[in-house]
Amino acid sequence: MSERSSAKKWYSWYFDFNLLYRILIGLVLGIILGLVFKEKILWITPFGDLFVRLLKMIMMPIIVSTLIVGASSVSPANLGKVGIRIIIFYLLTSAVAVVIGLAMGVIFHPSAELANVADAAARDVTAPKLSATLLAIVPTSVMQAIVNETVLAVIFAALLIGIAISYLRISGDERKEKIAGVLYHFFDGVAEVMMLIIKGIMQYAPIGVLSLVAVVFATNGPKVVGSLGIVTAACFIGYALHVIIVYGGLVKFYARLPIKRFFRDAKDPFITAFVTRSSNGTLPVTMESAENLGVHKDIYSFSLPLGATINMDGTAIYQGVCATFIALSVWGHGFSISQMGIIVVTATLASIGTAGVPGAGAIMLLLVLDSVGLPVTAGSVVAGAYAMILGIDALLDMGRTALNVTGDLACTTIVASKMKELDTAKWK
Ligand code: ASP
């Protein structure tokens, strides 16, 4: 056997082993190493910092590209009455989901009590004035907004560019349509490249999580373990409440349809999303359920792919809970009302930019954190708290993806029923 192939063999066990398990093992090993070796393990810190730097590196490009692609894939030609209604439903249910997530955060109060090592800079952050925050949404320079990572301003500019591209694409002027097509494919290409880079970075995640978590446990001791259980409980109870109150309530009281029948057909995409952790991957199953529920094809063939791209209620709840966890852990106190308002806006808009693939929500969480003055920077306490969340991300992602696709199906069914585009014979 040549030296080269034996070298490949030496490390291929790492890549062949399921990534989820690797990250989980990284979390557990990090906890053990931190608790056993205490400050003697702190030399590991740069390995965690490297992971944070890699994530930060792709954050802005991915936000800009996915938001532009998300906004420009809503073709104004398709908007009409159905399109507008479905988008309003998607955005409103996502905003309610963030509120539920924040409420779960307030009720469960998940905190890892990392305050003893909190960085002073983060603690000093005071809530910005609402009028100033609103005005700052419009950047005076798009490039500066990207460089300074002014999240809301970047989102605003990206959405505007995306919408403009989508209008140009149907302008009727051959030249403009061609240019818009090129731009769309360019940003779509950038988004794909970023996704590929994330895949690569995630191969390093087990080591990154191990190092970051080891540092957290070395400096804080065992008292922070239970907090991850509370974060998980808060997320899953939030998910359940959203399904029952929002989807159940809307289907029963707004669309006046039997909820049992709805959930019977929603079960298949729910389970598929739970195990695949991908809204996009679940799309064929969601479409079949919409068909079985009697939704006309011209509605679901537009609304479901759009929903898999822009409607992420589970992700929104997760962001509300996790942002609260990180704030409580780093600052020792939760968000002010105006900060909560900012989170509702950013997390709702971030859901547009969240790709329907495993783990995308965790990247978008970086953006939400940035918007309230909790940037994940190398060596910061925020990074430690974020790594703890990342360690259990697979579990949280299963629940949030299941909710994401159920939301797509619920909104589609409700709008179809309101527009009399539902074959009610199938509900008998
Ligand atoms: N995995 C989720 C989905 O596909 C996105 C996320 O990570 O929140 O819907």
Short mmCIF file of C-alpha atoms and ligand atoms in Angstrom, two decimals:
data_model
loop_
_atom_site.label_atom_id
_atom_site.label_comp_id
_atom_site.label_asym_id
_atom_site.label_seq_id
_atom_site.Cartn_x
_atom_site.Cartn_y
_atom_site.Cartn_z
CA MET A 1 0.00 0.00 0.00
CA SER A 2 1.37 3.42 -0.90
CA GLU A 3 2.09 6.00 1.78
CA ARG A 4 -0.54 8.28 0.31
CA SER A 5 -3.42 5.87 0.59
CA SER A 6 -2.47 4.89 4.12
CA ALA A 7 -2.41 8.60 5.05
CA LYS A 8 -5.93 8.95 3.66
CA LYS A 9 -6.97 5.96 5.70
CA TRP A 10 -5.56 7.55 8.80
CA TYR A 11 -7.96 10.52 8.75
CA SER A 12 -10.84 9.16 6.69
CA TRP A 13 -12.43 7.59 9.79
CA TYR A 14 -13.11 11.15 10.95
CA PHE A 15 -14.94 12.20 7.78
CA ASP A 16 -16.75 8.89 7.38
CA PHE A 17 -18.28 9.14 10.83
CA ASN A 18 -21.68 10.87 11.03
CA LEU A 19 -21.17 14.62 11.59
CA LEU A 20 -24.03 14.91 14.10
CA TYR A 21 -22.49 12.28 16.33
CA ARG A 22 -19.09 13.88 15.95
CA ILE A 23 -20.38 17.26 17.11
CA LEU A 24 -22.21 15.62 20.00
CA ILE A 25 -19.08 13.70 20.97
CA GLY A 26 -17.16 16.99 20.71
CA LEU A 27 -19.63 18.56 23.14
CA VAL A 28 -19.41 15.70 25.64
CA LEU A 29 -15.61 15.44 25.39
CA GLY A 30 -15.35 19.23 25.78
CA ILE A 31 -17.43 19.06 28.96
CA ILE A 32 -15.32 16.21 30.36
CA LEU A 33 -11.97 17.77 29.45
CA GLY A 34 -13.02 21.15 30.86
CA LEU A 35 -14.22 19.64 34.12
CA VAL A 36 -11.26 17.29 34.58
CA PHE A 37 -8.35 19.50 33.53
CA LYS A 38 -9.78 22.89 34.50
CA GLU A 39 -7.41 25.77 33.66
CA LYS A 40 -4.76 23.28 32.43
CA ILE A 41 -6.86 22.81 29.27
CA LEU A 42 -7.01 26.49 28.40
CA TRP A 43 -4.23 26.07 25.81
CA ILE A 44 -7.03 24.65 23.63
CA THR A 45 -8.60 28.12 23.28
CA PRO A 46 -7.18 29.00 19.81
CA PHE A 47 -8.83 25.90 18.31
CA GLY A 48 -12.21 27.26 19.35
CA ASP A 49 -11.31 30.77 18.22
CA LEU A 50 -10.44 29.39 14.81
CA PHE A 51 -13.95 27.94 14.49
CA VAL A 52 -15.54 31.27 15.48
CA ARG A 53 -13.41 33.12 12.95
CA LEU A 54 -14.42 30.70 10.19
CA LEU A 55 -18.11 31.20 10.98
CA LYS A 56 -17.78 34.96 11.11
CA MET A 57 -15.94 34.92 7.82
CA ILE A 58 -18.89 33.52 5.90
CA MET A 59 -21.66 35.25 7.85
CA MET A 60 -22.00 38.44 5.79
CA PRO A 61 -21.56 36.86 2.34
CA ILE A 62 -24.13 34.23 3.17
CA ILE A 63 -26.66 36.72 4.52
CA VAL A 64 -26.32 39.02 1.55
CA SER A 65 -26.49 36.29 -1.07
CA THR A 66 -29.30 34.22 0.45
CA LEU A 67 -31.46 37.26 1.17
CA ILE A 68 -31.06 38.61 -2.35
CA VAL A 69 -31.86 35.19 -3.79
CA GLY A 70 -34.79 34.75 -1.37
CA ALA A 71 -36.31 38.12 -2.25
CA SER A 72 -35.74 37.81 -5.97
CA SER A 73 -37.22 34.32 -6.15
CA VAL A 74 -40.61 35.84 -5.30
CA SER A 75 -41.57 36.77 -8.82
CA PRO A 76 -43.91 39.80 -8.91
CA ALA A 77 -45.68 38.01 -11.77
CA ASN A 78 -46.63 35.30 -9.31
CA LEU A 79 -47.58 37.65 -6.53
CA GLY A 80 -51.21 38.37 -7.31
CA LYS A 81 -53.71 37.89 -4.52
CA VAL A 82 -52.53 34.44 -3.50
CA GLY A 83 -48.86 35.37 -3.38
CA ILE A 84 -49.39 38.46 -1.26
CA ARG A 85 -51.63 36.58 1.14
CA ILE A 86 -49.27 33.68 1.52
CA ILE A 87 -46.29 35.98 2.13
CA ILE A 88 -48.23 37.95 4.75
CA PHE A 89 -49.18 34.70 6.47
CA TYR A 90 -45.62 33.47 6.36
CA LEU A 91 -44.22 36.68 7.83
CA LEU A 92 -46.92 37.10 10.49
CA THR A 93 -46.68 33.52 11.74
CA SER A 94 -42.88 33.85 11.87
CA ALA A 95 -43.15 37.08 13.88
CA VAL A 96 -45.56 35.36 16.32
CA ALA A 97 -43.08 32.48 16.52
CA VAL A 98 -40.26 34.82 17.58
CA VAL A 99 -42.54 36.29 20.24
CA ILE A 100 -43.30 32.77 21.51
CA GLY A 101 -39.56 32.02 21.53
CA LEU A 102 -38.81 35.16 23.52
CA ALA A 103 -41.68 34.38 25.90
CA MET A 104 -40.26 30.88 26.44
CA GLY A 105 -36.94 32.54 27.17
CA VAL A 106 -38.52 34.83 29.76
CA ILE A 107 -40.48 31.98 31.36
CA PHE A 108 -37.76 29.31 31.39
CA HIS A 109 -34.95 31.77 32.01
CA PRO A 110 -32.27 29.50 30.50
CA SER A 111 -28.88 30.72 31.62
CA ALA A 112 -25.45 29.20 31.92
CA GLU A 113 -24.32 31.77 34.48
CA LEU A 114 -21.20 32.60 32.54
CA ALA A 115 -21.38 36.10 33.96
CA ASN A 116 -18.21 35.70 36.02
CA VAL A 117 -16.16 35.82 32.84
CA ALA A 118 -18.45 38.19 30.96
CA ASP A 119 -16.62 40.68 28.83
CA ALA A 120 -17.16 44.20 29.98
CA ALA A 121 -17.78 45.47 26.49
CA ALA A 122 -20.79 43.23 26.06
CA ARG A 123 -22.15 44.13 29.48
CA ASP A 124 -22.05 47.79 28.75
CA VAL A 125 -24.36 47.55 25.78
CA THR A 126 -27.39 49.70 26.36
CA ALA A 127 -30.54 49.48 24.31
CA PRO A 128 -30.42 51.91 21.41
CA LYS A 129 -33.26 54.41 20.95
CA LEU A 130 -36.13 53.06 18.85
CA SER A 131 -36.24 56.01 16.42
CA ALA A 132 -32.49 55.81 15.88
CA THR A 133 -32.70 52.06 15.37
CA LEU A 134 -35.49 52.45 12.82
CA LEU A 135 -33.63 55.14 10.90
CA ALA A 136 -30.43 53.13 10.97
CA ILE A 137 -32.23 50.37 9.05
CA VAL A 138 -31.60 52.47 5.94
CA PRO A 139 -27.85 52.46 5.39
CA THR A 140 -26.08 55.55 4.08
CA SER A 141 -23.56 53.23 2.52
CA VAL A 142 -24.28 49.60 1.68
CA MET A 143 -20.62 48.69 1.68
CA GLN A 144 -20.05 50.30 5.06
CA ALA A 145 -23.08 48.46 6.46
CA ILE A 146 -21.52 45.18 5.33
CA VAL A 147 -18.07 46.07 6.65
CA ASN A 148 -19.46 47.25 10.01
CA GLU A 149 -21.84 44.27 10.13
CA THR A 150 -24.85 46.50 10.71
CA VAL A 151 -27.29 43.67 10.37
CA LEU A 152 -30.65 45.38 9.88
CA ALA A 153 -29.18 47.77 7.31
CA VAL A 154 -27.64 44.88 5.39
CA ILE A 155 -30.95 43.00 5.44
CA PHE A 156 -32.76 46.09 4.20
CA ALA A 157 -30.36 46.67 1.32
CA ALA A 158 -30.28 42.98 0.34
CA LEU A 159 -34.08 42.73 0.29
CA LEU A 160 -34.35 45.87 -1.80
CA ILE A 161 -31.80 44.62 -4.30
CA GLY A 162 -33.55 41.24 -4.44
CA ILE A 163 -36.95 42.80 -5.06
CA ALA A 164 -35.49 45.09 -7.75
CA ILE A 165 -33.93 42.08 -9.47
CA SER A 166 -37.23 40.23 -9.44
CA TYR A 167 -38.98 43.23 -11.08
CA LEU A 168 -36.27 43.53 -13.72
CA ARG A 169 -36.66 39.85 -14.51
CA ILE A 170 -40.21 40.44 -15.75
CA SER A 171 -39.71 43.93 -17.13
CA GLY A 172 -40.41 42.90 -20.72
CA ASP A 173 -37.18 44.55 -21.84
CA GLU A 174 -34.91 41.82 -23.14
CA ARG A 175 -31.69 43.53 -22.08
CA LYS A 176 -32.88 44.20 -18.53
CA GLU A 177 -34.30 40.71 -18.16
CA LYS A 178 -30.99 39.26 -19.27
CA ILE A 179 -29.00 41.38 -16.82
CA ALA A 180 -31.37 40.52 -13.97
CA GLY A 181 -31.04 36.85 -14.83
CA VAL A 182 -27.26 37.15 -14.69
CA LEU A 183 -27.42 38.92 -11.32
CA TYR A 184 -29.84 36.35 -9.93
CA HIS A 185 -27.58 33.50 -11.03
CA PHE A 186 -24.55 35.34 -9.67
CA PHE A 187 -26.01 35.68 -6.16
CA ASP A 188 -27.46 32.18 -6.37
CA GLY A 189 -23.97 31.01 -7.22
CA VAL A 190 -22.45 32.95 -4.31
CA ALA A 191 -25.05 31.40 -1.98
CA GLU A 192 -24.22 27.91 -3.26
CA VAL A 193 -20.49 28.53 -2.83
CA MET A 194 -21.08 29.74 0.72
CA MET A 195 -23.18 26.66 1.47
CA LEU A 196 -20.33 24.48 0.28
CA ILE A 197 -17.87 26.41 2.43
CA ILE A 198 -20.17 26.01 5.44
CA LYS A 199 -20.23 22.27 4.79
CA GLY A 200 -16.46 22.30 4.91
CA ILE A 201 -16.34 24.47 8.05
CA MET A 202 -18.82 22.15 9.75
CA GLN A 203 -16.31 19.33 9.33
CA TYR A 204 -14.22 21.30 11.79
CA ALA A 205 -17.22 21.95 14.08
CA PRO A 206 -16.62 18.93 16.35
CA ILE A 207 -13.12 20.21 17.20
CA GLY A 208 -14.32 23.81 17.45
CA VAL A 209 -17.21 22.88 19.72
CA LEU A 210 -14.97 20.65 21.84
CA SER A 211 -12.48 23.47 22.41
CA LEU A 212 -15.04 26.21 23.04
CA VAL A 213 -17.06 24.06 25.42
CA ALA A 214 -13.96 22.81 27.24
CA VAL A 215 -13.01 26.44 27.93
CA VAL A 216 -16.54 27.22 29.17
CA PHE A 217 -16.51 24.27 31.56
CA ALA A 218 -12.93 24.83 32.66
CA THR A 219 -13.79 28.36 33.73
CA ASN A 220 -17.35 27.79 34.98
CA GLY A 221 -17.45 24.25 36.38
CA PRO A 222 -20.37 21.77 36.17
CA LYS A 223 -23.13 24.21 37.05
CA VAL A 224 -23.76 25.05 33.38
CA VAL A 225 -24.79 21.51 32.22
CA GLY A 226 -28.42 21.75 33.27
CA SER A 227 -28.90 24.97 31.32
CA LEU A 228 -28.66 23.11 28.00
CA GLY A 229 -31.52 20.87 29.11
CA ILE A 230 -33.57 23.98 29.91
CA VAL A 231 -32.79 25.50 26.48
CA THR A 232 -33.97 22.26 24.82
CA ALA A 233 -37.16 22.12 26.90
CA ALA A 234 -37.92 25.80 26.22
CA CYS A 235 -37.49 25.30 22.46
CA PHE A 236 -39.62 22.16 22.26
CA ILE A 237 -42.42 23.55 24.43
CA GLY A 238 -42.35 26.67 22.22
CA TYR A 239 -42.58 24.48 19.11
CA ALA A 240 -45.52 22.54 20.56
CA LEU A 241 -47.38 25.71 21.60
CA HIS A 242 -46.94 27.20 18.14
CA VAL A 243 -48.35 24.07 16.45
CA ILE A 244 -51.33 23.90 18.78
CA ILE A 245 -52.18 27.57 19.22
CA VAL A 246 -51.13 29.18 15.94
CA TYR A 247 -51.62 26.41 13.34
CA GLY A 248 -54.42 24.61 15.19
CA GLY A 249 -56.15 27.92 15.95
CA LEU A 250 -55.86 29.29 12.42
CA VAL A 251 -56.99 26.05 10.76
CA LYS A 252 -59.96 25.62 13.10
CA PHE A 253 -61.17 29.16 13.75
CA TYR A 254 -59.96 31.11 10.72
CA ALA A 255 -60.24 28.56 7.93
CA ARG A 256 -62.95 26.61 9.76
CA LEU A 257 -61.51 23.25 8.86
CA PRO A 258 -61.29 20.14 11.07
CA ILE A 259 -57.86 20.17 12.71
CA LYS A 260 -57.69 16.43 13.19
CA ARG A 261 -57.91 15.93 9.45
CA PHE A 262 -55.25 18.57 8.87
CA PHE A 263 -52.79 17.05 11.30
CA ARG A 264 -53.42 13.55 9.90
CA ASP A 265 -51.95 14.68 6.58
CA ALA A 266 -49.39 17.04 8.09
CA LYS A 267 -47.86 14.10 9.97
CA ASP A 268 -45.80 12.77 7.04
CA PRO A 269 -43.87 15.96 6.21
CA PHE A 270 -43.55 16.60 9.96
CA ILE A 271 -41.79 13.28 10.54
CA THR A 272 -39.71 13.53 7.35
CA ALA A 273 -38.52 17.01 8.31
CA PHE A 274 -37.75 15.82 11.83
CA VAL A 275 -35.37 13.16 10.59
CA THR A 276 -33.87 14.95 7.55
CA ARG A 277 -33.59 18.40 9.19
CA SER A 278 -34.18 19.94 5.79
CA SER A 279 -37.28 21.82 4.60
CA ASN A 280 -36.01 21.61 1.03
CA GLY A 281 -35.41 17.89 1.26
CA THR A 282 -38.93 17.39 2.65
CA LEU A 283 -40.57 19.39 -0.15
CA PRO A 284 -41.86 16.41 -2.19
CA VAL A 285 -43.53 14.95 0.90
CA THR A 286 -45.05 18.34 1.84
CA MET A 287 -46.40 18.66 -1.69
CA GLU A 288 -47.99 15.24 -1.54
CA SER A 289 -49.71 16.17 1.72
CA ALA A 290 -51.01 19.40 0.17
CA GLU A 291 -52.38 17.33 -2.71
CA ASN A 292 -54.07 14.94 -0.25
CA LEU A 293 -55.54 17.90 1.59
CA GLY A 294 -57.13 19.06 -1.66
CA VAL A 295 -55.04 22.20 -2.22
CA HIS A 296 -54.98 23.11 -5.90
CA LYS A 297 -51.67 22.49 -7.58
CA ASP A 298 -51.22 26.04 -8.89
CA ILE A 299 -51.25 27.27 -5.28
CA TYR A 300 -49.02 24.74 -3.57
CA SER A 301 -46.53 24.49 -6.44
CA PHE A 302 -45.78 28.16 -5.77
CA SER A 303 -46.36 28.49 -2.03
CA LEU A 304 -44.56 25.39 -0.76
CA PRO A 305 -41.16 25.90 -2.44
CA LEU A 306 -41.41 29.56 -1.40
CA GLY A 307 -42.24 28.51 2.17
CA ALA A 308 -39.32 26.07 2.27
CA THR A 309 -37.11 29.05 1.40
CA ILE A 310 -38.59 31.92 3.39
CA ASN A 311 -40.94 30.57 6.06
CA MET A 312 -39.19 29.25 9.16
CA ASP A 313 -41.36 29.42 12.27
CA GLY A 314 -39.43 26.76 14.16
CA THR A 315 -36.18 28.57 13.43
CA ALA A 316 -37.75 31.80 14.66
CA ILE A 317 -38.72 30.22 18.00
CA TYR A 318 -35.26 28.70 18.34
CA GLN A 319 -33.69 32.10 17.75
CA GLY A 320 -35.87 33.74 20.40
CA VAL A 321 -34.97 31.11 23.01
CA CYS A 322 -31.27 30.90 22.17
CA ALA A 323 -30.75 34.66 21.97
CA THR A 324 -32.32 34.93 25.44
CA PHE A 325 -30.10 32.13 26.74
CA ILE A 326 -27.00 33.88 25.43
CA ALA A 327 -28.05 37.29 26.78
CA LEU A 328 -28.80 35.86 30.23
CA SER A 329 -25.54 33.93 30.25
CA VAL A 330 -23.39 36.85 29.14
CA TRP A 331 -25.09 39.91 30.59
CA GLY A 332 -26.82 38.29 33.53
CA HIS A 333 -30.09 39.92 32.43
CA GLY A 334 -32.51 39.51 29.55
CA PHE A 335 -33.55 41.89 26.78
CA SER A 336 -35.28 45.23 27.11
CA ILE A 337 -38.59 45.67 25.29
CA SER A 338 -36.97 47.59 22.44
CA GLN A 339 -34.28 44.93 22.07
CA MET A 340 -37.06 42.34 21.88
CA GLY A 341 -38.65 44.44 19.14
CA ILE A 342 -35.37 44.39 17.22
CA ILE A 343 -35.15 40.62 17.63
CA VAL A 344 -38.70 40.14 16.32
CA VAL A 345 -37.82 42.16 13.22
CA THR A 346 -34.38 40.65 12.63
CA ALA A 347 -35.37 37.05 13.34
CA THR A 348 -38.44 37.33 11.10
CA LEU A 349 -36.35 38.76 8.28
CA ALA A 350 -33.54 36.32 9.01
CA SER A 351 -36.00 33.50 8.46
CA ILE A 352 -36.29 34.70 4.85
CA GLY A 353 -32.56 34.25 4.49
CA THR A 354 -32.40 30.90 6.27
CA ALA A 355 -31.86 28.16 3.72
CA GLY A 356 -33.98 25.04 4.16
CA VAL A 357 -30.98 22.84 4.89
CA PRO A 358 -29.67 21.31 8.13
CA GLY A 359 -28.08 23.76 10.54
CA ALA A 360 -28.76 26.95 8.56
CA GLY A 361 -30.69 28.47 11.48
CA ALA A 362 -27.61 28.37 13.69
CA ILE A 363 -25.72 30.58 11.22
CA MET A 364 -28.62 33.02 11.12
CA LEU A 365 -28.57 33.14 14.91
CA LEU A 366 -25.23 34.96 14.57
CA LEU A 367 -27.05 37.72 12.74
CA VAL A 368 -29.79 38.03 15.36
CA LEU A 369 -27.16 38.18 18.10
CA ASP A 370 -25.24 40.85 16.25
CA SER A 371 -28.34 43.01 15.97
CA VAL A 372 -28.68 43.32 19.75
CA GLY A 373 -25.05 43.89 20.57
CA LEU A 374 -24.03 40.30 21.26
CA PRO A 375 -21.49 39.66 18.51
CA VAL A 376 -19.83 36.27 18.50
CA THR A 377 -16.17 37.18 18.47
CA ALA A 378 -13.15 34.99 19.08
CA GLY A 379 -12.43 34.63 22.77
CA SER A 380 -15.69 36.23 23.91
CA VAL A 381 -18.15 34.72 26.39
CA VAL A 382 -20.79 35.01 23.68
CA ALA A 383 -18.74 32.55 21.61
CA GLY A 384 -18.66 30.09 24.52
CA ALA A 385 -22.43 30.29 25.02
CA TYR A 386 -22.99 30.00 21.27
CA ALA A 387 -20.81 26.89 21.11
CA MET A 388 -22.88 25.27 23.85
CA ILE A 389 -25.99 25.82 21.72
CA LEU A 390 -24.20 24.51 18.65
CA GLY A 391 -23.39 21.32 20.55
CA ILE A 392 -27.09 20.47 20.80
CA ASP A 393 -28.05 22.07 17.49
CA ALA A 394 -28.94 18.79 15.76
CA LEU A 395 -31.63 18.09 18.33
CA LEU A 396 -33.03 21.62 18.21
CA ASP A 397 -32.87 21.56 14.39
CA MET A 398 -35.04 18.41 14.20
CA GLY A 399 -37.87 20.11 16.03
CA ARG A 400 -37.56 23.45 14.28
CA THR A 401 -37.48 21.92 10.79
CA ALA A 402 -40.57 19.83 11.57
CA LEU A 403 -42.29 23.04 12.59
CA ASN A 404 -41.01 24.94 9.55
CA VAL A 405 -42.65 22.54 7.08
CA THR A 406 -45.86 22.24 9.12
CA GLY A 407 -46.06 26.04 8.94
CA ASP A 408 -45.69 25.97 5.14
CA LEU A 409 -48.47 23.42 4.86
CA ALA A 410 -50.77 25.19 7.35
CA CYS A 411 -50.44 28.62 5.69
CA THR A 412 -50.90 27.06 2.23
CA THR A 413 -54.04 25.19 3.30
CA ILE A 414 -55.51 28.23 5.03
CA VAL A 415 -54.90 30.58 2.10
CA ALA A 416 -56.22 27.98 -0.36
CA SER A 417 -59.35 27.53 1.69
CA LYS A 418 -59.92 31.31 1.98
CA MET A 419 -59.41 31.71 -1.77
CA LYS A 420 -61.83 28.80 -2.41
CA GLU A 421 -59.01 26.84 -3.99
CA LEU A 422 -59.44 23.87 -1.68
CA ASP A 423 -61.16 20.69 -2.77
CA THR A 424 -63.39 20.31 0.29
CA ALA A 425 -64.66 16.96 -0.97
CA LYS A 426 -61.34 15.57 0.24
CA TRP A 427 -62.12 16.73 3.78
CA LYS A 428 -65.30 14.66 4.10
N1 ASP B 1 -32.95 23.01 9.07
C1 ASP B 1 -33.94 24.05 8.94
C2 ASP B 1 -34.83 23.81 7.74
O1 ASP B 1 -34.43 23.15 6.81
C3 ASP B 1 -33.35 25.41 8.88
C4 ASP B 1 -32.65 25.71 10.18
O2 ASP B 1 -31.53 25.26 10.40
O3 ASP B 1 -33.25 26.39 11.01
O4 ASP B 1 -35.94 24.29 7.72
#
